mmCIF file of C-alpha atoms and ligand atoms in Angstrom:
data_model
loop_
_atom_site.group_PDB
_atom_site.id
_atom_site.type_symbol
_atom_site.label_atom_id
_atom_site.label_comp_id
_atom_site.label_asym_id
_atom_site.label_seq_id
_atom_site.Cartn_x
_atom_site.Cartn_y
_atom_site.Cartn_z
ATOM 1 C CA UNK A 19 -7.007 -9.064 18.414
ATOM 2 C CA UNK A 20 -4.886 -6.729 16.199
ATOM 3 C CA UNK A 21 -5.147 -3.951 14.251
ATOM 4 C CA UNK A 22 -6.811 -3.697 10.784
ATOM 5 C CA UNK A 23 -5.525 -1.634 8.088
ATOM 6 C CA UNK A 24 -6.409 -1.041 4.241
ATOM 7 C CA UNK A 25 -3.788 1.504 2.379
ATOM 8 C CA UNK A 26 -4.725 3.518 -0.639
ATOM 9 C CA UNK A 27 -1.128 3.432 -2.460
ATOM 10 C CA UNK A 28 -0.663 6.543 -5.360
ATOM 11 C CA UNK A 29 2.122 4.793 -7.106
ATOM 12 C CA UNK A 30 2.543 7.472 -9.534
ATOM 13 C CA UNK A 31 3.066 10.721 -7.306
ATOM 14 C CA UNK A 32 6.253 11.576 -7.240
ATOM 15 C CA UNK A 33 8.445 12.593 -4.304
ATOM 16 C CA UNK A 34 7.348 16.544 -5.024
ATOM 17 C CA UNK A 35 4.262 15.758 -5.792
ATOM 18 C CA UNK A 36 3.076 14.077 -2.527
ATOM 19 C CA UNK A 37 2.725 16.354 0.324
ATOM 20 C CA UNK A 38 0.267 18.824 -2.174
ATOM 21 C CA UNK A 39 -1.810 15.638 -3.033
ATOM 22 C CA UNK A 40 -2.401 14.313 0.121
ATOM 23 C CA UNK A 41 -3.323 18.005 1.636
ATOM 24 C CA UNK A 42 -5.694 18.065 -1.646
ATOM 25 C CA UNK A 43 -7.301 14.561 -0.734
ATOM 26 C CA UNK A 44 -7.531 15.552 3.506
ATOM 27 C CA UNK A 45 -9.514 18.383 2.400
ATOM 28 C CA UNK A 46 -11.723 16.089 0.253
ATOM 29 C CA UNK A 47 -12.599 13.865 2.806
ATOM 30 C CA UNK A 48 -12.883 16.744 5.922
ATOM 31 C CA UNK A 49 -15.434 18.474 3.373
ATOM 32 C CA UNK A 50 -17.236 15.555 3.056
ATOM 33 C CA UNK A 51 -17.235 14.662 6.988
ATOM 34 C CA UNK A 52 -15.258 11.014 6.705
ATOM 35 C CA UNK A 53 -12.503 12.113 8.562
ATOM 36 C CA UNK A 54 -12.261 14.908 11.192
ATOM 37 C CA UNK A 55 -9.924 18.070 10.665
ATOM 38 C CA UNK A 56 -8.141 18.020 14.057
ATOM 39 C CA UNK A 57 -5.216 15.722 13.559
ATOM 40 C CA UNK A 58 -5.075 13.336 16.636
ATOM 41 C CA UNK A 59 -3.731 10.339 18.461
ATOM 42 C CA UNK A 60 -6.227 8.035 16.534
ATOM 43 C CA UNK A 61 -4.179 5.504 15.175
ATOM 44 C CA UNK A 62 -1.012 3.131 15.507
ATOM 45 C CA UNK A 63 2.529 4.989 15.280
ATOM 46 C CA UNK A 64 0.544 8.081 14.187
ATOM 47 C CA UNK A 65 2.847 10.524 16.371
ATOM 48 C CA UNK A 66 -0.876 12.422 16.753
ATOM 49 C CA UNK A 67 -1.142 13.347 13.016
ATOM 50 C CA UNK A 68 -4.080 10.952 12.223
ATOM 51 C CA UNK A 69 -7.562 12.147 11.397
ATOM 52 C CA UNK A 70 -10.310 10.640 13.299
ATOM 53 C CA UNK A 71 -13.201 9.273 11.721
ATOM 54 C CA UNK A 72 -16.201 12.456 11.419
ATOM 55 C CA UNK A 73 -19.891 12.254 11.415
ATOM 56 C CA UNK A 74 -20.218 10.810 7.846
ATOM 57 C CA UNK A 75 -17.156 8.302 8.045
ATOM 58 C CA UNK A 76 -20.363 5.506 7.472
ATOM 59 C CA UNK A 77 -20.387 6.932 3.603
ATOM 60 C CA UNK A 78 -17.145 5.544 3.294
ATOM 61 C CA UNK A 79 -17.847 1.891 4.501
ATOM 62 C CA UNK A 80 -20.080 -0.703 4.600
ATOM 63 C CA UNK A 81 -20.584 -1.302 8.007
ATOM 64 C CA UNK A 82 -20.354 1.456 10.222
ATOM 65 C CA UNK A 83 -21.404 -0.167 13.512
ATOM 66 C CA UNK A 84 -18.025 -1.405 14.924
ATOM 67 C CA UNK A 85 -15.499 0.696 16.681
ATOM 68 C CA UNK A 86 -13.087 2.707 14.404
ATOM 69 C CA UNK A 87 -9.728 4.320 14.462
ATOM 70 C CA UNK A 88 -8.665 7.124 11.617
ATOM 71 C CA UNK A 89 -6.511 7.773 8.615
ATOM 72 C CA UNK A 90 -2.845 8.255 8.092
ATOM 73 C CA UNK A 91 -1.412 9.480 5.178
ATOM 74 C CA UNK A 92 2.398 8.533 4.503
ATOM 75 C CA UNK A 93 4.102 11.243 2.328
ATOM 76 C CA UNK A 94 7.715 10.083 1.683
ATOM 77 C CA UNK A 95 9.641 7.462 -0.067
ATOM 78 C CA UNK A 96 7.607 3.891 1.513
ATOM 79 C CA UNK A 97 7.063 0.537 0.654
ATOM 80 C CA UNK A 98 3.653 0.216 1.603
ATOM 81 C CA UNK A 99 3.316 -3.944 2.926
ATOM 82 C CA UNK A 100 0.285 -6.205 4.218
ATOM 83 C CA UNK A 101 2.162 -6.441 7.288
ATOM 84 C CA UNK A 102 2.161 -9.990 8.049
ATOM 85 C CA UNK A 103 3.304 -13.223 6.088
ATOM 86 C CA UNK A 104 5.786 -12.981 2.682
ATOM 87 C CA UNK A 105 4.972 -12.446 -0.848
ATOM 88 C CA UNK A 106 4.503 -15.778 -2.410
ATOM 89 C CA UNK A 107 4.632 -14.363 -6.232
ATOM 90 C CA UNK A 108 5.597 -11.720 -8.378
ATOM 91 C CA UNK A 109 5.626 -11.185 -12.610
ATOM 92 C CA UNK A 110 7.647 -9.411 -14.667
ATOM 93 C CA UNK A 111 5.774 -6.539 -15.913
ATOM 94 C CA UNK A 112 7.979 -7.239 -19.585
ATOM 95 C CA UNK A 113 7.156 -10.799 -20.399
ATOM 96 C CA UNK A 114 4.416 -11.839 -17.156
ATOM 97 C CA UNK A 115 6.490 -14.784 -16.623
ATOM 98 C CA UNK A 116 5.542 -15.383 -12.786
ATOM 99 C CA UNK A 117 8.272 -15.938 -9.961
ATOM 100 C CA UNK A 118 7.714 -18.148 -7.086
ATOM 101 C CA UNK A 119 9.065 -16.837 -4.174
ATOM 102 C CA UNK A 120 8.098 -19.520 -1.745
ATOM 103 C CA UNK A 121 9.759 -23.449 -1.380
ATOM 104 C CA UNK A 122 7.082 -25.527 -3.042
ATOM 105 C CA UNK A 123 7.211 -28.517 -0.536
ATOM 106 C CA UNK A 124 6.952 -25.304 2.493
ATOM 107 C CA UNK A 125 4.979 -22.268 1.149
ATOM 108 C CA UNK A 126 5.490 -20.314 4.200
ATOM 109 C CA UNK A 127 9.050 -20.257 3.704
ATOM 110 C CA UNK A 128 10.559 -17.920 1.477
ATOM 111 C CA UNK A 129 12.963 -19.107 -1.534
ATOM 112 C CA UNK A 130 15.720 -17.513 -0.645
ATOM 113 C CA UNK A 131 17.324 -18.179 -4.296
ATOM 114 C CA UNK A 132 14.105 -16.754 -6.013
ATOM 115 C CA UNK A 133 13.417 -14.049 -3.558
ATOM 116 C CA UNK A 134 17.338 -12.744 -2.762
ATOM 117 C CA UNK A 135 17.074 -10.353 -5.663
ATOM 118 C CA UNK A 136 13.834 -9.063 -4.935
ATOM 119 C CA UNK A 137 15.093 -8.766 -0.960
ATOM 120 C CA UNK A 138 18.365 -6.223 -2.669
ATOM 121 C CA UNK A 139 15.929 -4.285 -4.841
ATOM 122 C CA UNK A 140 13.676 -3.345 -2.125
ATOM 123 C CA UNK A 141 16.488 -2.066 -0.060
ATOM 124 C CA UNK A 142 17.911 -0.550 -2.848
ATOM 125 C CA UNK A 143 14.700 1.108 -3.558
ATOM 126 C CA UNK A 144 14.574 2.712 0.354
ATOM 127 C CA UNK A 145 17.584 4.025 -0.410
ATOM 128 C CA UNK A 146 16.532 5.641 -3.319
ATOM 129 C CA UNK A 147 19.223 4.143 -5.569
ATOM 130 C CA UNK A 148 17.780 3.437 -9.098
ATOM 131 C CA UNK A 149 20.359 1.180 -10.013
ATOM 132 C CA UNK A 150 19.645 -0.862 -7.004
ATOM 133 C CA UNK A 151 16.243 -1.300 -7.805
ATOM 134 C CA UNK A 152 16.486 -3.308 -10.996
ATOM 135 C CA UNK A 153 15.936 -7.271 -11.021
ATOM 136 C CA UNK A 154 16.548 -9.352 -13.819
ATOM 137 C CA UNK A 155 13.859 -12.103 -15.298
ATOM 138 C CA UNK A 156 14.758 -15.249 -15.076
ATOM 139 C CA UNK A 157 12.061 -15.910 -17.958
ATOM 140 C CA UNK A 158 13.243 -12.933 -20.451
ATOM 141 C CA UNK A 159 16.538 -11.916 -18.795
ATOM 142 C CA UNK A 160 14.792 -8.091 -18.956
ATOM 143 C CA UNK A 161 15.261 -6.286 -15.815
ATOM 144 C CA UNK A 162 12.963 -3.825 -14.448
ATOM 145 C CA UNK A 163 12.583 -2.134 -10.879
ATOM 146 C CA UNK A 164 11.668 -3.844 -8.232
ATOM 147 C CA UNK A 165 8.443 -1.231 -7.844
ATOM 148 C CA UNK A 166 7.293 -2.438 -11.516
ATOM 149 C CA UNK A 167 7.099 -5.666 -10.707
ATOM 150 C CA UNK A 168 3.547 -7.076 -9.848
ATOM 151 C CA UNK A 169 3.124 -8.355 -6.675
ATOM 152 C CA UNK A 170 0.452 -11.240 -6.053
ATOM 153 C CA UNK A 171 -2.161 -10.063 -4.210
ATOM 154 C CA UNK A 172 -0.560 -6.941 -4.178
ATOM 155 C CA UNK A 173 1.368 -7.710 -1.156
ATOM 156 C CA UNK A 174 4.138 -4.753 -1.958
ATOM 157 C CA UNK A 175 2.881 -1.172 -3.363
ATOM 158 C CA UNK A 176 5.996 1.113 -3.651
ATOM 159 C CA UNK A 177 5.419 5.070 -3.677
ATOM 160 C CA UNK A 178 5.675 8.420 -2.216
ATOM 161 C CA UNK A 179 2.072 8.646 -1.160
ATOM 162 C CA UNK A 180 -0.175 6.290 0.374
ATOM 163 C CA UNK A 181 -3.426 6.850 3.044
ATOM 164 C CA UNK A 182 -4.377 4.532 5.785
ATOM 165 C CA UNK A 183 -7.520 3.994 6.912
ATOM 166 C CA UNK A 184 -7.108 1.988 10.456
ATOM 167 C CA UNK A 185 -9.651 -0.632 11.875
ATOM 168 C CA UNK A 186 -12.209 0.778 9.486
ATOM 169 C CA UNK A 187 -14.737 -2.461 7.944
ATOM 170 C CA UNK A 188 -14.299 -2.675 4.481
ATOM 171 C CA UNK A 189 -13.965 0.678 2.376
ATOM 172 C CA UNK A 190 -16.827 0.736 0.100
ATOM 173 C CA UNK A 191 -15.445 0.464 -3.877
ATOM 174 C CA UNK A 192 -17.325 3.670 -5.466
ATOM 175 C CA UNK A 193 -15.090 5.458 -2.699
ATOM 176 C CA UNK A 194 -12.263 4.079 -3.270
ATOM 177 C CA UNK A 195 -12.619 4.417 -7.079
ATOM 178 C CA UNK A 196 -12.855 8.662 -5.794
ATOM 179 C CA UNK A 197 -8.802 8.489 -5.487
ATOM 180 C CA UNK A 198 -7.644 8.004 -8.466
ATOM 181 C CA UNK A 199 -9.351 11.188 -10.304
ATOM 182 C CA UNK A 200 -8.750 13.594 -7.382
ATOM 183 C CA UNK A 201 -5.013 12.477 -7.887
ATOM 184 C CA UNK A 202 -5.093 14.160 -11.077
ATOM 185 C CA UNK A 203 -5.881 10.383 -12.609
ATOM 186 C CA UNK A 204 -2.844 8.650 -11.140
ATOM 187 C CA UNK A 205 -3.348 5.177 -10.708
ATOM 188 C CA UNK A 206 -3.803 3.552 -7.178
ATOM 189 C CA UNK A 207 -3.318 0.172 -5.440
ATOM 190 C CA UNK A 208 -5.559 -0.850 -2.507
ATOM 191 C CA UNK A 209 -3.318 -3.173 -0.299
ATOM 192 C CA UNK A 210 -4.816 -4.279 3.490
ATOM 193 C CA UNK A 211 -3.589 -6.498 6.743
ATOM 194 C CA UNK A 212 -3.285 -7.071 10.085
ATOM 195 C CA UNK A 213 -0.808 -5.944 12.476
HETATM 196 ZN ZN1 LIG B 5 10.273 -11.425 -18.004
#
């Protein structure tokens, strides 16, 4: 047994931006009954501020018969993760040259050559330093931050606003695709996994 989670990641919100946003979206989905007003002690490390799923929480799924928990929205500075395993890939948003980040002969195991850099720009990027963030392509030698990069499978989402919808069944894709334009059209990464 564990816990299910998917994450709705805004990865263009900024750090202002967030708290407004994700009020805007609660309302949305108390309005349309898929979450319930009352925050409460719904869901994992929620520290009581998740919202229960309401009376219409089946709109938002496709299978509404199993046993659910609520959402969570993260406002802050988070890298939003699938919670178990490592990234095996990532590509360089300049050139899409693709990085390995696992041994080839042991794919569980990270390369620790390959995936060092990426380890020191993710810090850097909790920390909020800019500079920090940057890694260099070994294809192009361009460097970009570490929140540009994309991540197979989107196993990483970096941003300043994310909601998570725990041990729902699969979100339903016409409400996911909802986000984006009540975000004022920012663009969103789904990301989901097991704890
Ligand atoms: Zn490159």
């Amino acid at each position: 047994m564990g816990d299910y989670f998917q994450t709705i990641v805004d990865v263009d919100a900024t750090a202002e931006d967030a708290a407004r946003l994700g009020a805007k979206v609660v309302a949305w989905l108390v309005a349309e009954g898929i979450v319930e007003a009352e925050p409460s002690n719904c869901v994992l490390d929620g520290d009581g501020r998740g919202h229960a799923a309401g009376p219409r929480y089946g709109t938002a799924v496709h299978d509404d018969t199993y046993e659910n928990g609520g959402l969570y929205v993260h406002v802050g500075r988070t890298m939003f993760d699938s919670g178990q395993g490592h990234p095996e890939a990532v590509t360089c948003p300049h050139c899409s040259a693709r990085t390995e980040l696992t041994l080839a002969d042991q794919p569980w195991e990270p390369d620790d050559e390959a995936w060092g850099p990426f380890r020191g720009a993710i810090r850097g990027w909790d920390e909020g330093d800019a500079e920090a963030t940057k890694v260099g392509c070994r294809s192009c030698g361009r460097a970009a931050p570490v929140d540009r990069w994309r991540w197979k499978d989107d196993f990483f989402a970096f941003g300043h606003l994310g909601f998570t919808f725990w041990n729902w069944t699969n979100l339903r894709d016409a409400f996911v695709a909802e986000f984006s334009p009540r975000l004022g059209g920012h663009r969103t990464v789904e990301l989901g996994g097991k704890l």
